[in-house]
Amino acid sequence: MKDEPLASRNKPAWNPERCSRAFRSADAKYALVIPRDELLKILQFCLVAGKLETGGILVGHYSRNHDVAHVSDASGPPKDSKSGTTWFWRGLHGLQGWLLRLWKDDRFYLGEWHFHPGARPSSSGTDTIPDQGNFRFPSVQLSRNQFS
């Protein structure tokens, strides 16, 4: 997704006082809205990971038109996740119970978030989502330079 806020040109792209941040697809047909607290939680996971890649999943709901994903919750890397400086494998430990609890409140799996420290925010050929089979999940790629 292209990092483009759902705000007017007169408003800054990132204002800590605003309650959420939005990202649009390059063609502006789709958007992802994430609350400030969830984005800060993701950024904390990235800081803790240091020079290692990290990631997790995004949970929430879609707009009536299914063109905007509203994130309500973001996970960190489960305990059984593995990572290196150029790769990340998201584990599964604890996710099923967490997702079932959220599902009861009408919050659903939206996709993955993934952090490449010091690199471009794009998927690499080695990015792996466990048990994805023949499915392609939506993914949000983050890099350290997006928040500098």
Short mmCIF file of N, CA and C in Angstrom, two decimals:
data_model
loop_
_atom_site.label_atom_id
_atom_site.label_comp_id
_atom_site.label_asym_id
_atom_site.label_seq_id
_atom_site.Cartn_x
_atom_site.Cartn_y
_atom_site.Cartn_z
N MET A 1 0.83 -1.17 0.00
CA MET A 1 0.00 0.00 0.00
C MET A 1 0.87 1.24 0.00
N LYS A 2 0.46 2.22 -0.74
CA LYS A 2 1.15 3.50 -0.75
C LYS A 2 0.81 4.24 0.54
N ASP A 3 1.79 4.82 1.17
CA ASP A 3 1.59 5.56 2.40
C ASP A 3 1.02 6.93 2.05
N GLU A 4 -0.31 7.05 2.07
CA GLU A 4 -0.96 8.31 1.76
C GLU A 4 -2.11 8.51 2.72
N PRO A 5 -2.05 9.52 3.56
CA PRO A 5 -3.09 9.70 4.57
C PRO A 5 -4.43 10.07 3.97
N LEU A 6 -5.51 9.73 4.69
CA LEU A 6 -6.86 10.09 4.28
C LEU A 6 -7.20 11.47 4.83
N ALA A 7 -6.30 12.43 4.67
CA ALA A 7 -6.50 13.77 5.18
C ALA A 7 -6.31 14.76 4.05
N SER A 8 -6.71 16.00 4.28
CA SER A 8 -6.53 17.03 3.26
C SER A 8 -5.05 17.37 3.13
N ARG A 9 -4.71 18.07 2.08
CA ARG A 9 -3.31 18.44 1.86
C ARG A 9 -2.79 19.37 2.95
N ASN A 10 -3.68 20.09 3.60
CA ASN A 10 -3.27 21.04 4.63
C ASN A 10 -2.94 20.37 5.96
N LYS A 11 -3.32 19.13 6.15
CA LYS A 11 -3.05 18.43 7.39
C LYS A 11 -1.79 17.60 7.23
N PRO A 12 -0.95 17.51 8.27
CA PRO A 12 0.27 16.72 8.16
C PRO A 12 -0.04 15.23 8.03
N ALA A 13 0.89 14.50 7.40
CA ALA A 13 0.69 13.06 7.21
C ALA A 13 0.65 12.31 8.52
N TRP A 14 1.45 12.73 9.50
CA TRP A 14 1.45 12.03 10.80
C TRP A 14 1.44 13.07 11.90
N ASN A 15 0.37 13.08 12.64
CA ASN A 15 0.22 13.99 13.76
C ASN A 15 -0.11 13.15 14.98
N PRO A 16 0.76 13.11 15.98
CA PRO A 16 0.51 12.25 17.14
C PRO A 16 -0.79 12.55 17.86
N GLU A 17 -1.33 13.73 17.66
CA GLU A 17 -2.59 14.09 18.33
C GLU A 17 -3.80 13.46 17.63
N ARG A 18 -3.65 13.11 16.36
CA ARG A 18 -4.76 12.48 15.64
C ARG A 18 -4.96 11.07 16.15
N CYS A 19 -6.19 10.60 16.12
CA CYS A 19 -6.46 9.30 16.73
C CYS A 19 -6.15 8.12 15.82
N SER A 20 -5.96 8.30 14.54
CA SER A 20 -5.62 7.16 13.70
C SER A 20 -4.81 7.61 12.50
N ARG A 21 -4.26 6.63 11.81
CA ARG A 21 -3.44 6.85 10.61
C ARG A 21 -4.04 6.00 9.51
N ALA A 22 -4.06 6.52 8.31
CA ALA A 22 -4.63 5.78 7.19
C ALA A 22 -3.60 5.63 6.08
N PHE A 23 -3.65 4.51 5.40
CA PHE A 23 -2.80 4.23 4.25
C PHE A 23 -3.72 3.89 3.09
N ARG A 24 -3.39 4.37 1.90
CA ARG A 24 -4.19 4.08 0.70
C ARG A 24 -3.38 3.22 -0.27
N SER A 25 -4.11 2.43 -1.05
CA SER A 25 -3.45 1.68 -2.13
C SER A 25 -3.01 2.68 -3.19
N ALA A 26 -2.08 2.29 -4.06
CA ALA A 26 -1.54 3.19 -5.08
C ALA A 26 -2.65 3.74 -5.98
N ASP A 27 -3.69 2.94 -6.23
CA ASP A 27 -4.79 3.40 -7.09
C ASP A 27 -5.90 4.09 -6.29
N ALA A 28 -5.71 4.25 -4.98
CA ALA A 28 -6.65 4.93 -4.07
C ALA A 28 -8.01 4.23 -3.95
N LYS A 29 -8.09 2.98 -4.39
CA LYS A 29 -9.36 2.24 -4.28
C LYS A 29 -9.55 1.66 -2.88
N TYR A 30 -8.46 1.37 -2.21
CA TYR A 30 -8.53 0.69 -0.92
C TYR A 30 -7.73 1.45 0.13
N ALA A 31 -8.13 1.28 1.37
CA ALA A 31 -7.41 1.95 2.46
C ALA A 31 -7.37 1.06 3.68
N LEU A 32 -6.41 1.34 4.54
CA LEU A 32 -6.29 0.68 5.83
C LEU A 32 -6.21 1.79 6.86
N VAL A 33 -7.06 1.72 7.88
CA VAL A 33 -7.07 2.72 8.95
C VAL A 33 -6.66 2.00 10.23
N ILE A 34 -5.67 2.58 10.91
CA ILE A 34 -5.16 1.95 12.13
C ILE A 34 -5.13 2.99 13.25
N PRO A 35 -5.70 2.66 14.41
CA PRO A 35 -5.66 3.60 15.53
C PRO A 35 -4.23 3.89 15.97
N ARG A 36 -4.03 5.10 16.44
CA ARG A 36 -2.71 5.54 16.91
C ARG A 36 -2.12 4.56 17.91
N ASP A 37 -2.91 4.11 18.89
CA ASP A 37 -2.38 3.20 19.91
C ASP A 37 -1.89 1.89 19.32
N GLU A 38 -2.59 1.36 18.32
CA GLU A 38 -2.16 0.10 17.69
C GLU A 38 -0.89 0.32 16.87
N LEU A 39 -0.80 1.46 16.18
CA LEU A 39 0.41 1.76 15.42
C LEU A 39 1.60 1.93 16.36
N LEU A 40 1.40 2.61 17.47
CA LEU A 40 2.47 2.76 18.44
C LEU A 40 2.89 1.41 19.03
N LYS A 41 1.93 0.51 19.20
CA LYS A 41 2.24 -0.84 19.70
C LYS A 41 3.12 -1.57 18.67
N ILE A 42 2.78 -1.46 17.40
CA ILE A 42 3.58 -2.09 16.34
C ILE A 42 4.99 -1.48 16.33
N LEU A 43 5.07 -0.16 16.42
CA LEU A 43 6.37 0.49 16.42
C LEU A 43 7.22 0.04 17.62
N GLN A 44 6.59 -0.22 18.75
CA GLN A 44 7.31 -0.72 19.92
C GLN A 44 7.87 -2.12 19.64
N PHE A 45 7.08 -2.98 18.99
CA PHE A 45 7.58 -4.31 18.61
C PHE A 45 8.80 -4.16 17.69
N CYS A 46 8.75 -3.18 16.79
CA CYS A 46 9.86 -2.95 15.86
C CYS A 46 11.11 -2.48 16.61
N LEU A 47 10.93 -1.59 17.58
CA LEU A 47 12.07 -1.12 18.38
C LEU A 47 12.70 -2.26 19.16
N VAL A 48 11.87 -3.11 19.74
CA VAL A 48 12.37 -4.25 20.52
C VAL A 48 13.15 -5.21 19.62
N ALA A 49 12.67 -5.38 18.38
CA ALA A 49 13.33 -6.30 17.44
C ALA A 49 14.70 -5.79 17.01
N GLY A 50 14.92 -4.50 17.10
CA GLY A 50 16.22 -3.94 16.73
C GLY A 50 16.53 -4.14 15.26
N LYS A 51 17.63 -4.83 14.98
CA LYS A 51 18.06 -5.06 13.60
C LYS A 51 17.43 -6.31 12.98
N LEU A 52 16.57 -6.99 13.75
CA LEU A 52 15.91 -8.19 13.24
C LEU A 52 14.54 -7.84 12.67
N GLU A 53 14.11 -8.58 11.67
CA GLU A 53 12.77 -8.39 11.15
C GLU A 53 11.76 -8.89 12.18
N THR A 54 10.56 -8.37 12.11
CA THR A 54 9.49 -8.81 13.00
C THR A 54 8.16 -8.62 12.30
N GLY A 55 7.10 -9.09 12.93
CA GLY A 55 5.78 -8.95 12.31
C GLY A 55 4.70 -9.49 13.20
N GLY A 56 3.50 -9.47 12.70
CA GLY A 56 2.33 -9.95 13.42
C GLY A 56 1.12 -9.89 12.51
N ILE A 57 -0.05 -9.93 13.12
CA ILE A 57 -1.27 -9.89 12.32
C ILE A 57 -2.13 -8.69 12.71
N LEU A 58 -2.99 -8.31 11.79
CA LEU A 58 -3.93 -7.21 11.97
C LEU A 58 -5.34 -7.76 12.04
N VAL A 59 -6.11 -7.28 12.99
CA VAL A 59 -7.49 -7.75 13.20
C VAL A 59 -8.40 -6.53 13.21
N GLY A 60 -9.61 -6.70 12.72
CA GLY A 60 -10.58 -5.61 12.72
C GLY A 60 -11.79 -5.95 11.88
N HIS A 61 -12.24 -4.98 11.09
CA HIS A 61 -13.40 -5.20 10.22
C HIS A 61 -13.25 -4.35 8.96
N TYR A 62 -14.09 -4.65 7.97
CA TYR A 62 -14.11 -3.90 6.72
C TYR A 62 -15.31 -2.95 6.69
N SER A 63 -15.18 -1.89 5.91
CA SER A 63 -16.29 -0.97 5.71
C SER A 63 -17.40 -1.69 4.94
N ARG A 64 -18.57 -1.08 4.90
CA ARG A 64 -19.71 -1.69 4.18
C ARG A 64 -19.37 -1.98 2.72
N ASN A 65 -18.60 -1.10 2.10
CA ASN A 65 -18.21 -1.29 0.70
C ASN A 65 -17.00 -2.22 0.55
N HIS A 66 -16.46 -2.67 1.65
CA HIS A 66 -15.28 -3.55 1.67
C HIS A 66 -14.06 -2.91 1.04
N ASP A 67 -13.99 -1.58 1.06
CA ASP A 67 -12.84 -0.90 0.49
C ASP A 67 -11.92 -0.28 1.54
N VAL A 68 -12.34 -0.33 2.81
CA VAL A 68 -11.51 0.18 3.89
C VAL A 68 -11.42 -0.88 4.98
N ALA A 69 -10.19 -1.26 5.33
CA ALA A 69 -9.97 -2.18 6.44
C ALA A 69 -9.70 -1.33 7.69
N HIS A 70 -10.51 -1.51 8.71
CA HIS A 70 -10.36 -0.78 9.96
C HIS A 70 -9.70 -1.71 10.98
N VAL A 71 -8.47 -1.42 11.34
CA VAL A 71 -7.73 -2.25 12.30
C VAL A 71 -8.19 -1.89 13.71
N SER A 72 -8.51 -2.91 14.49
CA SER A 72 -8.84 -2.68 15.90
C SER A 72 -7.75 -3.22 16.82
N ASP A 73 -7.01 -4.24 16.34
CA ASP A 73 -5.99 -4.90 17.15
C ASP A 73 -4.83 -5.35 16.26
N ALA A 74 -3.63 -5.25 16.80
CA ALA A 74 -2.44 -5.74 16.10
C ALA A 74 -1.66 -6.64 17.07
N SER A 75 -1.27 -7.79 16.58
CA SER A 75 -0.47 -8.68 17.43
C SER A 75 1.00 -8.37 17.22
N GLY A 76 1.80 -8.81 18.16
CA GLY A 76 3.23 -8.82 17.98
C GLY A 76 3.62 -10.19 17.46
N PRO A 77 4.89 -10.46 17.39
CA PRO A 77 5.32 -11.78 16.94
C PRO A 77 5.03 -12.82 18.03
N PRO A 78 4.33 -13.90 17.71
CA PRO A 78 4.12 -14.97 18.69
C PRO A 78 5.45 -15.53 19.18
N LYS A 79 5.42 -16.19 20.34
CA LYS A 79 6.64 -16.71 20.96
C LYS A 79 7.43 -17.65 20.06
N ASP A 80 6.75 -18.39 19.18
CA ASP A 80 7.46 -19.34 18.32
C ASP A 80 7.88 -18.75 16.98
N SER A 81 7.83 -17.42 16.84
CA SER A 81 8.29 -16.77 15.61
C SER A 81 9.81 -16.86 15.51
N LYS A 82 10.31 -16.84 14.32
CA LYS A 82 11.75 -16.87 14.05
C LYS A 82 12.09 -15.68 13.17
N SER A 83 13.28 -15.09 13.39
CA SER A 83 13.65 -13.95 12.56
C SER A 83 15.15 -13.81 12.45
N GLY A 84 15.53 -13.08 11.43
CA GLY A 84 16.93 -12.72 11.20
C GLY A 84 16.97 -11.30 10.69
N THR A 85 18.14 -10.89 10.22
CA THR A 85 18.26 -9.51 9.73
C THR A 85 17.57 -9.31 8.38
N THR A 86 17.31 -10.40 7.65
CA THR A 86 16.68 -10.26 6.33
C THR A 86 15.50 -11.21 6.13
N TRP A 87 14.98 -11.77 7.22
CA TRP A 87 13.85 -12.70 7.07
C TRP A 87 13.04 -12.74 8.37
N PHE A 88 11.76 -13.16 8.22
CA PHE A 88 10.88 -13.32 9.37
C PHE A 88 9.87 -14.42 9.08
N TRP A 89 9.69 -15.30 10.04
CA TRP A 89 8.67 -16.34 9.96
C TRP A 89 7.76 -16.15 11.16
N ARG A 90 6.49 -15.77 10.90
CA ARG A 90 5.56 -15.55 11.99
C ARG A 90 5.08 -16.87 12.54
N GLY A 91 5.25 -17.07 13.85
CA GLY A 91 4.79 -18.28 14.51
C GLY A 91 3.29 -18.28 14.71
N LEU A 92 2.80 -19.30 15.39
CA LEU A 92 1.37 -19.49 15.59
C LEU A 92 0.96 -19.51 17.07
N HIS A 93 1.93 -19.61 17.98
CA HIS A 93 1.64 -19.80 19.39
C HIS A 93 0.69 -18.73 19.94
N GLY A 94 -0.45 -19.16 20.48
CA GLY A 94 -1.40 -18.27 21.12
C GLY A 94 -2.36 -17.53 20.20
N LEU A 95 -2.13 -17.59 18.90
CA LEU A 95 -2.97 -16.82 17.98
C LEU A 95 -4.40 -17.35 17.87
N GLN A 96 -4.58 -18.66 17.88
CA GLN A 96 -5.92 -19.22 17.69
C GLN A 96 -6.87 -18.75 18.80
N GLY A 97 -6.45 -18.84 20.04
CA GLY A 97 -7.30 -18.41 21.15
C GLY A 97 -7.58 -16.91 21.10
N TRP A 98 -6.53 -16.12 20.78
CA TRP A 98 -6.68 -14.67 20.69
C TRP A 98 -7.67 -14.30 19.58
N LEU A 99 -7.51 -14.93 18.41
CA LEU A 99 -8.41 -14.64 17.29
C LEU A 99 -9.84 -15.07 17.59
N LEU A 100 -10.03 -16.20 18.27
CA LEU A 100 -11.38 -16.63 18.63
C LEU A 100 -12.06 -15.66 19.59
N ARG A 101 -11.31 -15.14 20.55
CA ARG A 101 -11.87 -14.15 21.48
C ARG A 101 -12.29 -12.89 20.73
N LEU A 102 -11.46 -12.43 19.81
CA LEU A 102 -11.78 -11.23 19.05
C LEU A 102 -12.95 -11.48 18.09
N TRP A 103 -12.99 -12.68 17.50
CA TRP A 103 -14.05 -13.04 16.57
C TRP A 103 -15.42 -12.95 17.23
N LYS A 104 -15.50 -13.30 18.51
CA LYS A 104 -16.77 -13.21 19.24
C LYS A 104 -17.25 -11.77 19.36
N ASP A 105 -16.34 -10.81 19.22
CA ASP A 105 -16.70 -9.39 19.23
C ASP A 105 -16.75 -8.80 17.82
N ASP A 106 -16.94 -9.67 16.82
CA ASP A 106 -17.01 -9.25 15.41
C ASP A 106 -15.74 -8.54 14.92
N ARG A 107 -14.59 -9.01 15.40
CA ARG A 107 -13.31 -8.53 14.91
C ARG A 107 -12.62 -9.71 14.23
N PHE A 108 -12.16 -9.49 12.99
CA PHE A 108 -11.70 -10.59 12.15
C PHE A 108 -10.28 -10.35 11.63
N TYR A 109 -9.64 -11.45 11.23
CA TYR A 109 -8.30 -11.39 10.62
C TYR A 109 -8.37 -10.51 9.38
N LEU A 110 -7.50 -9.52 9.29
CA LEU A 110 -7.42 -8.65 8.12
C LEU A 110 -6.18 -8.92 7.29
N GLY A 111 -5.07 -9.24 7.93
CA GLY A 111 -3.83 -9.45 7.19
C GLY A 111 -2.63 -9.44 8.11
N GLU A 112 -1.47 -9.32 7.51
CA GLU A 112 -0.20 -9.38 8.21
C GLU A 112 0.46 -8.01 8.20
N TRP A 113 1.23 -7.72 9.24
CA TRP A 113 2.16 -6.59 9.18
C TRP A 113 3.56 -7.18 9.33
N HIS A 114 4.53 -6.51 8.73
CA HIS A 114 5.88 -7.05 8.67
C HIS A 114 6.85 -5.88 8.63
N PHE A 115 7.94 -5.96 9.37
CA PHE A 115 8.91 -4.87 9.46
C PHE A 115 10.26 -5.28 8.92
N HIS A 116 10.78 -4.48 7.98
CA HIS A 116 12.13 -4.65 7.43
C HIS A 116 12.98 -3.51 7.98
N PRO A 117 13.81 -3.73 8.98
CA PRO A 117 14.61 -2.64 9.54
C PRO A 117 15.62 -2.10 8.52
N GLY A 118 15.55 -0.80 8.28
CA GLY A 118 16.51 -0.16 7.38
C GLY A 118 16.36 -0.54 5.92
N ALA A 119 15.20 -1.06 5.54
CA ALA A 119 15.01 -1.48 4.15
C ALA A 119 13.73 -0.88 3.59
N ARG A 120 13.52 -1.12 2.31
CA ARG A 120 12.32 -0.63 1.64
C ARG A 120 11.09 -1.36 2.17
N PRO A 121 9.92 -0.67 2.23
CA PRO A 121 8.69 -1.31 2.70
C PRO A 121 8.01 -2.09 1.58
N SER A 122 8.65 -3.17 1.14
CA SER A 122 8.07 -3.99 0.09
C SER A 122 8.35 -5.46 0.40
N SER A 123 7.50 -6.33 -0.16
CA SER A 123 7.66 -7.77 0.07
C SER A 123 8.90 -8.28 -0.62
N SER A 124 9.54 -9.23 0.00
CA SER A 124 10.67 -9.89 -0.64
C SER A 124 10.24 -11.31 -0.99
N GLY A 125 11.03 -11.98 -1.80
CA GLY A 125 10.71 -13.34 -2.19
C GLY A 125 10.77 -14.33 -1.05
N THR A 126 11.42 -13.94 0.05
CA THR A 126 11.55 -14.87 1.17
C THR A 126 10.55 -14.61 2.29
N ASP A 127 9.69 -13.58 2.17
CA ASP A 127 8.68 -13.35 3.20
C ASP A 127 7.75 -14.56 3.25
N THR A 128 7.53 -15.08 4.45
CA THR A 128 6.76 -16.31 4.61
C THR A 128 5.64 -16.14 5.61
N ILE A 129 4.45 -16.58 5.23
CA ILE A 129 3.31 -16.64 6.13
C ILE A 129 3.02 -18.11 6.34
N PRO A 130 3.07 -18.61 7.59
CA PRO A 130 2.89 -20.04 7.82
C PRO A 130 1.53 -20.55 7.35
N ASP A 131 1.52 -21.75 6.80
CA ASP A 131 0.30 -22.44 6.39
C ASP A 131 -0.57 -21.63 5.45
N GLN A 132 0.02 -20.82 4.58
CA GLN A 132 -0.80 -20.02 3.69
C GLN A 132 -1.31 -20.83 2.50
N GLY A 133 -0.73 -21.99 2.25
CA GLY A 133 -1.21 -22.81 1.14
C GLY A 133 -1.18 -22.02 -0.16
N ASN A 134 -2.30 -22.05 -0.90
CA ASN A 134 -2.39 -21.32 -2.17
C ASN A 134 -3.02 -19.95 -2.01
N PHE A 135 -3.17 -19.47 -0.80
CA PHE A 135 -3.82 -18.19 -0.55
C PHE A 135 -2.80 -17.08 -0.43
N ARG A 136 -3.18 -15.89 -0.84
CA ARG A 136 -2.36 -14.70 -0.67
C ARG A 136 -3.07 -13.80 0.33
N PHE A 137 -2.45 -13.52 1.44
CA PHE A 137 -3.03 -12.66 2.45
C PHE A 137 -2.62 -11.22 2.21
N PRO A 138 -3.49 -10.25 2.57
CA PRO A 138 -3.06 -8.85 2.50
C PRO A 138 -1.90 -8.62 3.45
N SER A 139 -1.04 -7.70 3.12
CA SER A 139 0.14 -7.47 3.94
C SER A 139 0.47 -5.99 3.98
N VAL A 140 0.88 -5.51 5.13
CA VAL A 140 1.34 -4.14 5.29
C VAL A 140 2.83 -4.22 5.57
N GLN A 141 3.64 -3.61 4.73
CA GLN A 141 5.09 -3.63 4.89
C GLN A 141 5.55 -2.31 5.48
N LEU A 142 6.39 -2.37 6.49
CA LEU A 142 6.90 -1.17 7.15
C LEU A 142 8.41 -1.14 7.08
N SER A 143 8.96 0.06 7.00
CA SER A 143 10.42 0.21 7.10
C SER A 143 10.72 1.35 8.05
N ARG A 144 11.89 1.30 8.63
CA ARG A 144 12.29 2.31 9.60
C ARG A 144 12.23 3.71 9.01
N ASN A 145 12.58 3.92 7.72
CA ASN A 145 12.62 5.26 7.14
C ASN A 145 11.22 5.87 6.97
N GLN A 146 10.14 5.11 7.07
CA GLN A 146 8.81 5.68 6.98
C GLN A 146 8.48 6.52 8.20
N PHE A 147 9.15 6.30 9.31
CA PHE A 147 8.80 6.98 10.56
C PHE A 147 9.91 7.88 11.05
N SER A 148 10.87 8.18 10.19
CA SER A 148 11.99 9.05 10.58
C SER A 148 11.61 10.51 10.40
#
